[in-house]
């Protein structure tokens, strides 16, 4: 509970004695004109030395440190003359305003400068060196000073730190405090980093009854949203009711009035089963099925019209002769399906010639003067695809020209859509197993009827991080032609990575060779502590010292799970200590329990369509959007305003502020799931015993296929053997396969159970 507010203290912040960056708790000395100095404590994340403040609270006695003033509310006093305004703005309090800019502002606006900064950004934008975007940001920061402080004090007791508090403020603006007090469950639905349990604690503390309709509605929505996070497109009604009942701590059944109301007002969609969907996922599966079938049945664009099997194989044979390669029977079938049909799927494991096939398809299009586009889900996968094919490949987001539009739905984030489709005769999408149903819907919406579509991927890898199981569902439906590549090419000499990947897929134990030149080794460790020490030793000493490998650029550590003593967070902490320790003057910014430093490997953990970027090599080239799984390096740190600059693999330079740092994770180690679509020269795989639902054969298979040159498994032979034997797959609730195989017109979902 916040302290009482029966005492007021006015003065100047003399010194910030201590600050916890994770929650904003601050100890500072306050100098008073006519009275003794006081030591103030409270949630005061914005205060800096030199600020004039009015503090409301109460004096308390600390058993070790003596008298303290516990702050319930802090108000910054505005400067009382132009010289004070200039000093105030010149002190770096507002990001982007230095002494020169402060002088220009005060010269133009005088004593009204702070008022103009807060309320009239259009006027500020006309000042030399500012512009509209910077003026809007400055205006927001000035307003944040007071509103954010009240919000932070209220939320601190619920374990909500400054970054998430700032995110809440930016979501709701000046009305944030009112929304938190009156509609707390909106936080769980609308603010990244806030879950149902936190919103529920706030609501309960405000006196909202345990059986309130608002709480029950939020419970249902949260259960379905969580299901989406676990890859499902819907939940069976029985499962939804059970999960919601557990979440609420009270039984809710199919006749509960709140549940029936949610179905009636279209908050959910229901189909026979009963299957309960969130509306956007119901629409996504329906639209993907309809669009794929329409593309399959469309007439080809003229440059690829009229091709027959013999012509395609003759031209492909000529191209293979020029390239010095030969196609296996499965590859020849795939070429024919891709060039003679409208939609084709090509699937196969590592080393089965998928890349060679793409090269041949590109050359065929060039010979026919047909346009071809290549796309992949991640930057690394797109770059690898482009290098192999000899033409540019783009991420799907970049291909669709992602942009941020305030208040829009997912599809509105892309300039390319039904009204502005892609211009291509052939579109090839690699690593399709990674593509979730929502992104796939957006992609298909931008494919012009008549464009041929080839989906390439390994159906035996883990499914996408997002909802759906697109590649496997398309194959299972039987509605589209599928070419399966089975002959292994990439297995010359003693290369064991591809060989062992196929052994794992067949349920056989991989073969290790324990010598210096081996590309598939086991570092035998039994306990999590031993495994972590071995991983750190490999990355910090053995690989750079004995093999000449760069632990940042050449090596990627993977692990099955986040939790545990050998989970991803612990590995990241230990690897940072070894590879990028804190240095005097180096600076660091703490967020969600990790201290980011210059040089850190990092990964974006969610799609953020609004965050701006510029190209490091061409700063005049700008855009918006960083996406789940993008990897990069921290190139600059600003402790003063908790800012972290990241250079991503595709040369985008992005500046993260405190609110946005929740989206960024260290990436010295990442989960196997997050590594999909990427290949690394060297992989160090930390394997310790874990829950069977995670320690599966296809997770091991996916991890092994991420390594291009060398793989070290750190763990025990017994753990490897258990994973190979564990064929358990976490099935996903999806309907795409059945929609494709039974393409009756969708008359719309019923709204009654």
XYZ file of C-alpha atoms in Angstrom:
753
model
C 0.000 0.000 0.000
C 1.276 3.531 -0.719
C 2.312 5.578 2.298
C 0.006 8.259 3.730
C 0.206 11.760 2.293
C -0.186 14.006 5.325
C 3.193 15.760 4.935
C 4.543 17.883 2.067
C 8.227 18.432 1.360
C 9.549 20.915 -1.211
C 13.120 21.157 -2.384
C 15.771 20.261 -4.934
C 17.068 16.760 -5.677
C 20.659 16.942 -4.474
C 21.762 13.402 -5.319
C 20.352 10.084 -6.499
C 21.785 7.792 -3.833
C 20.303 4.549 -5.160
C 17.930 3.442 -7.905
C 16.608 0.009 -8.819
C 16.097 0.196 -12.569
C 13.803 -2.816 -12.615
C 11.093 -1.218 -10.471
C 12.027 2.477 -10.234
C 12.587 2.431 -6.475
C 14.783 5.439 -5.696
C 16.622 6.841 -2.696
C 17.542 10.498 -3.107
C 18.603 13.399 -0.940
C 16.388 16.504 -1.014
C 17.857 19.912 -0.218
C 15.390 22.350 1.396
C 15.935 26.112 1.542
C 15.018 26.784 5.187
C 15.070 23.306 6.726
C 17.334 20.291 7.063
C 17.887 18.019 4.094
C 15.795 14.850 3.960
C 16.348 11.437 2.448
C 13.343 10.565 0.247
C 12.410 7.034 -0.852
C 9.778 5.812 -3.274
C 8.982 4.966 -6.892
C 10.683 7.943 -8.533
C 12.177 6.697 -11.810
C 12.239 10.066 -13.597
C 13.960 12.160 -10.968
C 17.422 13.563 -11.623
C 19.794 15.674 -9.611
C 18.750 19.324 -9.896
C 15.008 18.687 -10.228
C 12.777 20.956 -8.108
C 10.088 18.811 -6.555
C 7.029 18.809 -4.346
C 6.748 15.516 -2.445
C 3.663 14.304 -0.591
C 4.061 11.463 1.868
C 5.062 10.743 5.456
C 8.202 10.538 7.595
C 9.183 7.029 8.667
C 12.053 5.516 10.642
C 14.281 2.886 9.051
C 15.927 0.561 11.632
C 19.339 0.802 9.922
C 19.322 4.089 8.017
C 17.301 6.339 10.270
C 14.634 8.854 9.228
C 13.236 8.626 5.710
C 10.516 10.445 3.826
C 8.280 7.862 2.101
C 6.923 9.437 -1.064
C 3.366 8.782 -2.214
C 3.278 11.480 -4.895
C 5.936 13.526 -6.625
C 5.324 16.681 -8.635
C 8.042 18.447 -10.571
C 7.977 22.200 -9.982
C 8.147 24.249 -13.150
C 11.002 26.757 -13.409
C 10.053 30.284 -12.357
C 12.044 32.384 -14.858
C 13.544 32.046 -18.340
C 17.027 31.325 -17.000
C 15.603 28.508 -14.883
C 13.681 27.138 -17.876
C 16.921 27.133 -19.864
C 18.798 25.340 -17.064
C 15.966 22.833 -16.727
C 15.935 21.929 -20.422
C 19.713 22.011 -20.845
C 20.274 19.391 -18.173
C 19.330 16.431 -20.384
C 16.022 15.863 -18.615
C 14.150 15.646 -21.912
C 15.697 13.280 -24.438
C 16.645 15.117 -27.624
C 16.996 18.572 -26.070
C 20.555 19.716 -25.467
C 21.846 23.199 -24.531
C 21.677 24.595 -28.080
C 18.130 23.370 -28.743
C 17.042 24.526 -25.278
C 18.355 28.015 -26.016
C 16.414 28.211 -29.293
C 13.226 27.028 -27.588
C 13.466 29.508 -24.715
C 14.318 32.335 -27.093
C 11.153 31.594 -29.087
C 8.648 30.680 -26.350
C 10.055 32.252 -23.166
C 8.287 31.325 -19.928
C 5.662 29.374 -21.876
C 8.268 26.952 -23.249
C 7.300 23.964 -21.095
C 3.599 24.542 -21.708
C 4.183 24.738 -25.470
C 6.370 21.607 -25.401
C 3.614 19.650 -23.670
C 0.536 20.930 -25.481
C 1.532 22.402 -28.862
C 4.043 20.129 -30.620
C 3.142 21.664 -34.013
C 4.712 24.944 -32.899
C 7.750 23.119 -31.542
C 8.203 21.305 -34.871
C 8.928 24.632 -36.576
C 11.991 25.264 -34.414
C 15.223 24.594 -36.298
C 16.556 21.068 -35.840
C 13.390 19.511 -34.375
C 10.739 18.520 -36.927
C 7.352 16.885 -36.434
C 8.436 13.447 -35.219
C 10.888 14.789 -32.665
C 8.406 17.434 -31.486
C 5.748 14.783 -30.899
C 8.188 12.671 -28.881
C 9.325 15.645 -26.790
C 5.706 16.573 -26.105
C 4.928 13.047 -24.974
C 7.946 12.943 -22.660
C 7.028 16.236 -20.984
C 3.507 14.956 -20.297
C 4.849 11.612 -19.120
C 6.718 13.260 -16.264
C 3.598 13.751 -14.170
C 1.131 11.142 -15.437
C 3.695 8.378 -15.432
C 4.755 9.142 -11.878
C 1.241 8.612 -10.507
C 0.875 5.453 -12.571
C 4.229 4.086 -11.398
C 3.390 4.599 -7.739
C 0.107 2.763 -8.136
C 1.521 -0.165 -10.141
C 4.783 -0.703 -8.262
C 3.070 -2.696 -5.528
C 1.916 -5.170 -8.182
C 5.458 -5.825 -9.380
C 5.092 -3.727 -12.531
C 8.331 -1.919 -13.336
C 9.025 1.346 -15.161
C 9.304 -0.158 -18.631
C 5.902 -1.851 -18.532
C 4.377 1.153 -16.785
C 5.612 3.372 -19.590
C 4.158 0.914 -22.105
C 0.782 1.194 -20.338
C 1.009 4.973 -20.485
C 1.800 4.922 -24.192
C -1.097 2.572 -24.847
C -3.671 4.773 -23.139
C -2.092 8.232 -22.880
C -3.345 10.696 -20.300
C -6.271 8.408 -19.461
C -4.004 5.526 -18.408
C -4.620 5.909 -14.680
C -8.392 5.976 -15.129
C -8.322 2.857 -17.314
C -6.172 0.978 -14.798
C -8.584 1.907 -12.029
C -11.838 1.253 -13.887
C -11.017 -1.372 -16.561
C -7.931 -3.243 -15.285
C -8.582 -6.378 -17.349
C -7.942 -4.410 -20.529
C -4.265 -4.482 -19.561
C -4.076 -8.255 -20.004
C -5.587 -8.049 -23.490
C -3.933 -4.900 -24.806
C -0.538 -4.403 -23.139
C 2.462 -6.615 -23.898
C 3.989 -7.891 -20.649
C 0.784 -7.842 -18.567
C -0.923 -11.173 -17.954
C -4.285 -12.071 -16.487
C -2.897 -12.704 -13.005
C -1.443 -9.193 -12.756
C -4.598 -7.548 -14.094
C -6.622 -9.704 -11.709
C -4.552 -8.606 -8.701
C -5.143 -4.981 -9.613
C -8.859 -5.566 -10.100
C -9.232 -7.444 -6.830
C -7.327 -4.749 -4.934
C -9.802 -2.225 -6.314
C -12.697 -4.245 -4.938
C -13.980 -5.924 -8.108
C -15.972 -9.022 -7.017
C -14.583 -12.465 -7.806
C -17.771 -13.344 -9.718
C -18.025 -10.103 -11.666
C -18.942 -10.533 -15.365
C -15.934 -8.412 -16.325
C -13.566 -10.839 -14.565
C -15.192 -13.908 -16.115
C -15.128 -12.366 -19.596
C -11.444 -11.572 -19.148
C -10.786 -15.147 -18.031
C -12.342 -16.617 -21.161
C -10.480 -14.222 -23.445
C -7.199 -14.892 -21.669
C -7.598 -18.663 -21.976
C -8.107 -18.376 -25.740
C -5.287 -15.870 -26.096
C -2.958 -18.202 -24.191
C -4.000 -21.009 -26.503
C -2.939 -18.847 -29.448
C 0.424 -18.334 -27.762
C 0.759 -22.123 -27.576
C 0.130 -22.470 -31.302
C -3.587 -23.325 -31.324
C -6.135 -21.706 -33.622
C -9.058 -22.733 -31.415
C -9.877 -24.660 -28.246
C -12.489 -27.382 -27.910
C -15.291 -26.022 -25.753
C -14.567 -28.555 -23.006
C -10.898 -27.476 -22.902
C -11.779 -23.778 -22.906
C -14.236 -24.181 -20.032
C -11.734 -26.235 -18.011
C -8.882 -23.772 -18.510
C -11.068 -20.784 -17.705
C -12.435 -22.452 -14.570
C -8.898 -23.166 -13.378
C -7.833 -19.602 -14.124
C -10.771 -18.072 -12.254
C -10.740 -20.553 -9.391
C -14.455 -21.176 -9.959
C -16.472 -23.524 -12.135
C -17.913 -22.040 -15.339
C -19.989 -24.238 -17.618
C -21.403 -24.056 -21.147
C -24.632 -22.420 -19.923
C -22.926 -19.675 -17.919
C -24.561 -16.373 -18.940
C -21.227 -14.622 -19.512
C -20.053 -17.392 -21.849
C -23.323 -17.357 -23.793
C -23.087 -13.580 -24.082
C -19.567 -13.821 -25.487
C -20.828 -16.189 -28.183
C -23.850 -14.024 -28.937
C -21.937 -10.754 -29.287
C -19.372 -12.307 -31.684
C -16.459 -12.045 -29.240
C -15.880 -15.714 -30.138
C -16.679 -17.882 -33.138
C -18.040 -21.389 -32.674
C -18.038 -24.331 -35.051
C -19.200 -27.936 -34.677
C -17.287 -29.809 -32.048
C -17.855 -27.370 -30.436
C -14.674 -25.493 -31.395
C -14.210 -21.985 -30.025
C -12.116 -19.446 -31.966
C -11.000 -15.913 -31.545
C -12.496 -14.098 -34.568
C -9.212 -13.247 -36.280
C -7.971 -16.852 -36.161
C -11.280 -18.191 -37.405
C -11.109 -15.740 -40.313
C -7.448 -16.576 -40.956
C -7.980 -20.332 -41.329
C -11.089 -19.804 -43.444
C -9.410 -17.255 -45.719
C -6.211 -19.301 -46.142
C -8.188 -22.351 -47.231
C -10.330 -20.371 -49.654
C -7.339 -18.517 -51.075
C -5.183 -21.629 -51.560
C -7.974 -23.429 -53.389
C -8.643 -20.365 -55.543
C -4.947 -20.082 -56.423
C -4.826 -23.803 -57.220
C -7.719 -23.493 -59.646
C -6.708 -20.184 -61.268
C -5.418 -19.896 -64.823
C -1.651 -19.280 -64.989
C -0.186 -15.938 -65.944
C 0.777 -15.830 -69.598
C 4.548 -16.232 -69.273
C 4.150 -19.622 -67.602
C 0.998 -20.720 -69.422
C 1.040 -23.789 -71.607
C 4.109 -25.486 -70.132
C 4.087 -29.286 -70.243
C 6.153 -31.908 -68.438
C 8.439 -32.718 -71.366
C 9.257 -29.060 -72.039
C 9.978 -28.371 -68.384
C 12.224 -31.417 -67.994
C 14.118 -30.636 -71.215
C 14.797 -27.041 -70.102
C 15.637 -28.161 -66.561
C 18.124 -30.683 -67.963
C 19.862 -27.958 -69.967
C 20.066 -25.726 -66.889
C 21.419 -28.561 -64.729
C 24.122 -29.149 -67.307
C 25.132 -25.501 -67.065
C 25.110 -25.635 -63.265
C 26.952 -28.939 -63.103
C 24.234 -30.701 -61.088
C 21.878 -33.614 -61.681
C 18.306 -33.881 -60.452
C 17.045 -36.911 -58.566
C 13.626 -38.324 -59.533
C 11.953 -36.509 -56.636
C 13.508 -33.215 -57.675
C 12.366 -33.697 -61.281
C 8.814 -34.312 -60.042
C 9.041 -31.183 -57.929
C 10.197 -29.064 -60.873
C 7.270 -30.298 -62.945
C 4.754 -29.653 -60.144
C 6.132 -26.147 -59.614
C 6.186 -25.143 -63.285
C 3.066 -26.914 -64.546
C 0.690 -26.568 -61.597
C -0.547 -23.481 -59.812
C 0.301 -24.394 -56.206
C 2.910 -26.962 -55.177
C 4.502 -28.087 -51.924
C 8.091 -29.321 -51.762
C 9.163 -30.988 -48.539
C 12.297 -32.838 -47.508
C 14.915 -33.078 -44.811
C 18.395 -31.555 -44.779
C 20.642 -32.366 -47.708
C 17.809 -33.541 -49.967
C 18.312 -30.837 -52.581
C 15.668 -28.228 -51.782
C 18.146 -25.408 -52.434
C 19.279 -26.898 -55.747
C 15.647 -27.183 -56.763
C 15.055 -23.487 -56.038
C 18.119 -22.548 -58.131
C 16.759 -24.536 -61.062
C 13.306 -22.956 -60.740
C 14.839 -19.472 -60.728
C 16.911 -20.262 -63.828
C 13.831 -21.656 -65.576
C 11.947 -18.416 -64.909
C 14.868 -16.385 -66.205
C 14.928 -18.446 -69.399
C 11.179 -17.979 -69.848
C 11.466 -14.250 -69.034
C 9.070 -14.794 -66.144
C 9.297 -12.840 -62.912
C 10.106 -14.774 -59.743
C 9.996 -13.654 -56.114
C 11.723 -15.446 -53.223
C 10.681 -15.074 -49.608
C 11.411 -16.613 -46.200
C 10.141 -15.903 -42.678
C 13.385 -14.576 -41.147
C 16.239 -12.356 -42.256
C 18.817 -15.131 -41.909
C 16.699 -17.579 -43.904
C 16.053 -14.989 -46.623
C 19.735 -14.136 -46.907
C 20.703 -17.808 -47.140
C 18.007 -18.424 -49.767
C 19.096 -15.452 -51.851
C 22.758 -16.452 -51.760
C 21.925 -19.989 -52.841
C 19.532 -18.952 -55.627
C 21.630 -16.091 -56.953
C 18.800 -13.536 -56.774
C 17.473 -11.349 -54.003
C 15.234 -12.976 -51.428
C 13.232 -10.981 -48.899
C 11.602 -11.662 -45.587
C 7.861 -12.081 -45.929
C 7.330 -8.870 -43.953
C 9.636 -6.956 -46.263
C 8.092 -8.527 -49.362
C 4.651 -7.402 -48.188
C 6.049 -3.934 -47.361
C 5.135 -3.861 -43.706
C 4.189 -0.486 -42.260
C 2.552 0.745 -39.089
C -0.920 2.239 -39.233
C -2.432 3.480 -36.002
C -5.371 1.389 -34.894
C -5.247 -1.026 -37.832
C -5.651 -4.790 -37.773
C -2.865 -7.187 -38.752
C -3.537 -7.078 -42.493
C -3.477 -3.290 -42.560
C 0.214 -3.450 -41.605
C 1.078 -4.431 -45.170
C 1.025 -2.239 -48.245
C 0.815 -5.357 -50.393
C -2.664 -6.881 -50.218
C -5.658 -7.764 -52.402
C -5.887 -4.214 -53.718
C -2.134 -3.913 -54.271
C -0.915 -7.454 -55.043
C 2.595 -8.677 -55.705
C 3.695 -8.681 -59.330
C 5.198 -12.091 -60.073
C 4.703 -15.134 -62.250
C 6.175 -17.437 -59.583
C 6.480 -16.962 -55.822
C 8.717 -19.338 -53.843
C 8.411 -19.360 -50.048
C 11.161 -21.184 -48.156
C 11.063 -22.458 -44.546
C 7.274 -22.606 -44.727
C 7.113 -24.678 -41.535
C 7.935 -21.441 -39.690
C 5.055 -19.434 -41.164
C 2.068 -19.044 -38.846
C -1.525 -18.842 -40.037
C -1.851 -15.064 -39.595
C 1.234 -14.208 -41.639
C 0.299 -16.814 -44.241
C -3.121 -15.215 -44.593
C -1.507 -11.837 -45.248
C 0.875 -13.373 -47.775
C -1.863 -15.155 -49.718
C -3.960 -11.993 -49.757
C -1.176 -10.318 -51.721
C -0.762 -13.108 -54.295
C -2.365 -12.205 -57.612
C -4.643 -14.898 -59.115
C -2.642 -16.771 -61.732
C 0.660 -16.434 -59.871
C 2.218 -19.825 -59.252
C 3.057 -20.552 -55.626
C 5.706 -22.988 -54.392
C 5.895 -23.730 -50.670
C 9.219 -25.241 -49.599
C 9.983 -26.591 -46.145
C 10.788 -29.466 -43.841
C 7.537 -30.797 -42.404
C 9.442 -32.759 -39.742
C 10.748 -29.644 -38.014
C 8.972 -27.952 -35.140
C 5.887 -25.966 -36.135
C 5.769 -22.179 -36.202
C 6.138 -20.129 -33.041
C 2.829 -18.427 -33.838
C -0.583 -20.099 -34.182
C -1.287 -22.773 -36.750
C 0.599 -25.633 -38.379
C 0.457 -24.439 -41.962
C 2.891 -26.697 -43.789
C 1.802 -29.931 -42.113
C -1.883 -29.046 -42.494
C -1.501 -28.284 -46.194
C 0.299 -31.604 -46.753
C -2.198 -33.572 -44.631
C -5.169 -32.157 -46.511
C -4.258 -33.895 -49.766
C -5.759 -30.935 -51.607
C -2.486 -29.764 -53.166
C 0.288 -31.638 -54.977
C 3.234 -32.502 -52.715
C 6.720 -33.413 -53.907
C 8.736 -35.270 -51.273
C 12.511 -35.167 -51.550
C 14.121 -38.192 -49.934
C 17.485 -38.755 -51.634
C 20.339 -37.301 -49.572
C 23.036 -35.372 -51.441
C 24.840 -33.389 -48.753
C 26.655 -36.337 -47.179
C 30.126 -36.460 -48.620
C 33.194 -37.696 -46.701
C 32.779 -37.829 -42.936
C 30.011 -35.194 -42.695
C 27.754 -36.495 -39.946
C 25.304 -33.629 -39.333
C 22.950 -34.453 -42.205
C 23.489 -38.194 -41.749
C 22.607 -38.002 -38.046
C 19.611 -35.747 -38.672
C 18.128 -38.480 -40.840
C 19.018 -41.155 -38.280
C 17.160 -39.146 -35.624
C 14.178 -38.739 -37.932
C 14.124 -42.524 -38.403
C 14.213 -43.085 -34.635
C 17.847 -44.151 -34.505
C 20.539 -42.905 -32.141
C 22.978 -40.449 -33.775
C 26.590 -41.476 -34.272
C 29.212 -39.372 -32.493
C 32.860 -39.164 -33.450
C 35.078 -37.838 -30.688
C 38.092 -36.280 -32.377
C 39.328 -32.785 -33.203
C 38.092 -32.777 -36.811
C 34.673 -34.279 -36.117
C 31.597 -32.237 -36.942
C 29.296 -34.112 -34.505
C 30.571 -34.423 -30.939
C 29.208 -35.193 -27.495
C 30.471 -33.411 -24.384
C 29.205 -35.812 -21.767
C 27.658 -34.032 -18.763
C 25.041 -35.316 -16.352
C 23.841 -32.330 -14.317
C 22.579 -28.861 -15.347
C 25.454 -27.173 -13.502
C 28.029 -29.295 -15.312
C 26.334 -28.653 -18.660
C 26.321 -24.874 -18.169
C 30.009 -24.866 -17.200
C 30.846 -26.926 -20.279
C 28.838 -24.669 -22.612
C 30.557 -21.574 -21.237
C 33.965 -23.242 -21.490
C 33.348 -24.218 -25.102
C 32.197 -20.753 -26.157
C 34.712 -18.717 -24.170
C 37.845 -20.836 -24.499
C 37.781 -24.011 -26.583
C 36.071 -22.813 -29.767
C 37.921 -19.502 -30.107
C 41.231 -20.842 -28.759
C 41.511 -24.225 -30.456
C 39.289 -23.784 -33.505
C 39.662 -20.067 -34.221
C 35.892 -19.526 -34.105
C 34.261 -16.208 -33.193
C 31.820 -16.964 -30.329
C 29.560 -14.106 -31.484
C 29.463 -14.597 -35.253
C 30.210 -18.307 -35.705
C 28.618 -19.974 -32.688
C 25.032 -20.211 -31.473
C 24.001 -21.903 -28.225
C 20.610 -23.633 -28.294
C 18.563 -25.159 -25.481
C 15.160 -26.891 -25.399
C 13.616 -24.712 -22.700
C 13.758 -21.437 -20.859
C 13.202 -22.741 -17.345
C 15.690 -24.511 -15.142
C 19.319 -24.259 -14.127
C 20.418 -24.868 -17.726
C 17.600 -22.902 -19.338
C 18.050 -20.071 -21.806
C 18.036 -17.173 -19.272
C 20.718 -18.794 -17.103
C 22.836 -19.651 -20.134
C 22.553 -16.070 -21.355
C 23.589 -14.689 -17.988
C 26.648 -16.938 -17.762
C 27.655 -16.475 -21.398
C 27.434 -12.703 -21.083
C 29.670 -12.828 -18.008
C 32.249 -14.826 -19.957
C 32.039 -13.172 -23.376
C 30.964 -9.599 -22.644
C 31.688 -8.721 -18.992
C 30.922 -5.322 -17.546
C 33.723 -2.871 -18.262
C 34.469 0.483 -16.594
C 32.596 3.187 -18.478
C 30.939 0.628 -20.728
C 27.437 1.345 -19.503
C 24.478 -0.978 -19.143
C 20.695 -0.743 -19.084
C 18.662 -3.232 -17.059
C 15.359 -4.610 -18.321
C 13.353 -7.661 -17.229
C 16.266 -8.964 -15.151
C 19.037 -8.632 -17.746
C 21.674 -5.906 -17.965
C 22.121 -5.068 -21.651
C 25.642 -4.024 -22.658
C 27.304 -2.833 -25.813
C 28.238 -5.880 -27.907
C 25.479 -8.182 -26.600
C 23.785 -10.607 -28.986
C 20.028 -9.950 -28.885
C 16.771 -11.167 -30.420
C 13.413 -9.460 -30.993
C 10.726 -11.466 -29.176
C 7.501 -10.163 -30.753
C 6.291 -8.402 -33.861
C 6.458 -4.634 -33.398
C 5.127 -2.929 -36.506
C 5.509 0.590 -35.101
C 9.139 0.742 -34.012
C 11.217 2.863 -36.454
C 14.503 1.819 -38.043
C 17.096 3.171 -40.441
C 19.748 1.413 -42.466
C 23.190 1.783 -40.888
C 24.893 2.022 -44.290
C 22.243 4.371 -45.727
C 20.722 6.385 -42.848
C 18.389 8.198 -45.232
C 16.591 4.874 -45.805
C 14.058 4.439 -43.003
C 11.071 2.310 -42.194
C 9.070 0.714 -39.400
C 8.830 -2.763 -37.975
C 11.016 -5.345 -36.246
C 9.767 -8.899 -36.087
C 9.763 -11.942 -33.851
C 13.064 -13.824 -34.210
C 15.134 -11.011 -35.740
C 18.699 -11.171 -34.359
C 21.334 -8.469 -33.955
C 23.991 -6.865 -31.760
C 23.831 -3.971 -29.307
C 25.985 -1.189 -30.757
C 25.295 1.640 -28.292
C 24.025 2.130 -24.741
C 22.690 5.292 -23.115
C 22.260 4.895 -19.374
C 20.803 8.400 -18.965
C 17.602 7.646 -20.844
C 17.747 3.819 -20.718
C 18.243 3.559 -24.474
C 19.721 0.601 -26.347
C 20.674 0.754 -30.047
C 20.653 -2.557 -31.944
C 22.068 -3.333 -35.383
C 20.155 -6.254 -36.865
C 21.544 -8.799 -39.314
C 19.973 -7.044 -42.303
C 21.601 -3.662 -41.456
C 18.532 -2.133 -39.779
C 19.522 0.087 -36.869
C 16.851 0.326 -34.166
C 16.812 2.425 -31.006
C 14.908 0.893 -28.062
C 13.696 2.972 -25.142
C 12.759 1.675 -21.693
C 9.224 0.714 -22.711
C 10.399 -1.198 -25.776
C 13.174 -3.169 -24.051
C 10.608 -5.734 -22.891
C 10.572 -6.889 -26.526
C 14.302 -7.612 -26.570
C 16.032 -10.688 -25.142
C 19.701 -11.645 -24.971
C 20.556 -14.198 -27.666
C 23.860 -15.786 -26.670
C 21.509 -18.734 -26.138
C 18.049 -19.144 -27.665
C 15.445 -21.883 -27.587
C 15.433 -24.403 -30.395
C 11.981 -23.122 -31.331
C 13.302 -19.580 -31.776
C 16.203 -20.798 -33.917
C 13.952 -22.107 -36.679
C 14.714 -20.819 -40.139
C 18.292 -19.996 -39.215
C 21.481 -21.926 -39.844
C 24.661 -21.270 -37.913
C 28.213 -22.371 -38.712
C 28.488 -23.975 -35.285
C 25.784 -24.987 -32.810
C 26.333 -25.847 -29.150
C 23.238 -27.693 -27.940
C 22.721 -27.813 -24.178
C 20.665 -30.923 -23.372
C 19.664 -31.708 -19.803
C 16.686 -33.808 -18.713
C 13.375 -31.994 -18.982
C 9.636 -32.575 -19.380
C 8.743 -35.135 -22.091
C 6.470 -32.637 -23.827
C 9.596 -30.608 -24.681
C 12.316 -33.255 -24.974
C 11.064 -34.757 -28.221
C 12.520 -36.311 -31.334
C 11.477 -33.486 -33.648
C 12.969 -30.884 -31.291
C 16.301 -32.735 -31.401
C 15.976 -33.073 -35.175
C 15.277 -29.336 -35.542
C 18.251 -28.449 -33.324
C 20.661 -30.678 -35.224
C 19.599 -29.259 -38.590
C 20.460 -25.713 -37.431
C 24.202 -26.557 -37.590
C 26.018 -26.144 -40.890
C 29.637 -27.115 -40.083
C 29.912 -28.423 -36.513
C 27.616 -29.485 -33.688
C 28.503 -30.035 -30.041
C 25.853 -31.695 -27.884
C 26.458 -30.994 -24.214
C 24.592 -33.564 -22.149
C 24.317 -37.306 -21.709
C 23.860 -40.128 -24.176
C 20.853 -41.196 -22.126
C 19.137 -37.829 -22.676
C 19.802 -38.012 -26.418
C 18.439 -41.575 -26.535
C 15.282 -40.592 -24.622
C 14.632 -37.735 -27.032
C 15.088 -39.974 -30.064
C 12.616 -42.455 -28.591
C 10.090 -39.746 -27.687
C 7.841 -39.278 -30.713
C 5.424 -37.176 -28.723
C 4.291 -34.108 -30.615
C 2.304 -31.344 -29.034
C -0.653 -31.439 -31.379
C -2.234 -28.158 -32.327
C -5.926 -27.425 -32.583
C -6.298 -26.303 -36.201
C -8.912 -26.725 -38.920
C -6.935 -25.797 -42.051
C -6.464 -29.397 -43.220
C -10.151 -30.241 -42.986
C -11.161 -26.942 -44.624
C -8.869 -27.703 -47.560
C -10.000 -31.313 -47.914
C -13.707 -30.458 -47.654
C -13.919 -27.085 -49.414
C -17.619 -26.448 -49.013
C -18.600 -22.765 -49.022
C -18.219 -21.321 -45.541
C -21.548 -19.788 -44.700
C -20.186 -18.258 -41.531
C -19.935 -19.623 -38.045
C -22.861 -20.171 -35.784
C -23.008 -18.103 -32.643
C -24.775 -20.702 -30.512
C -23.237 -23.715 -28.760
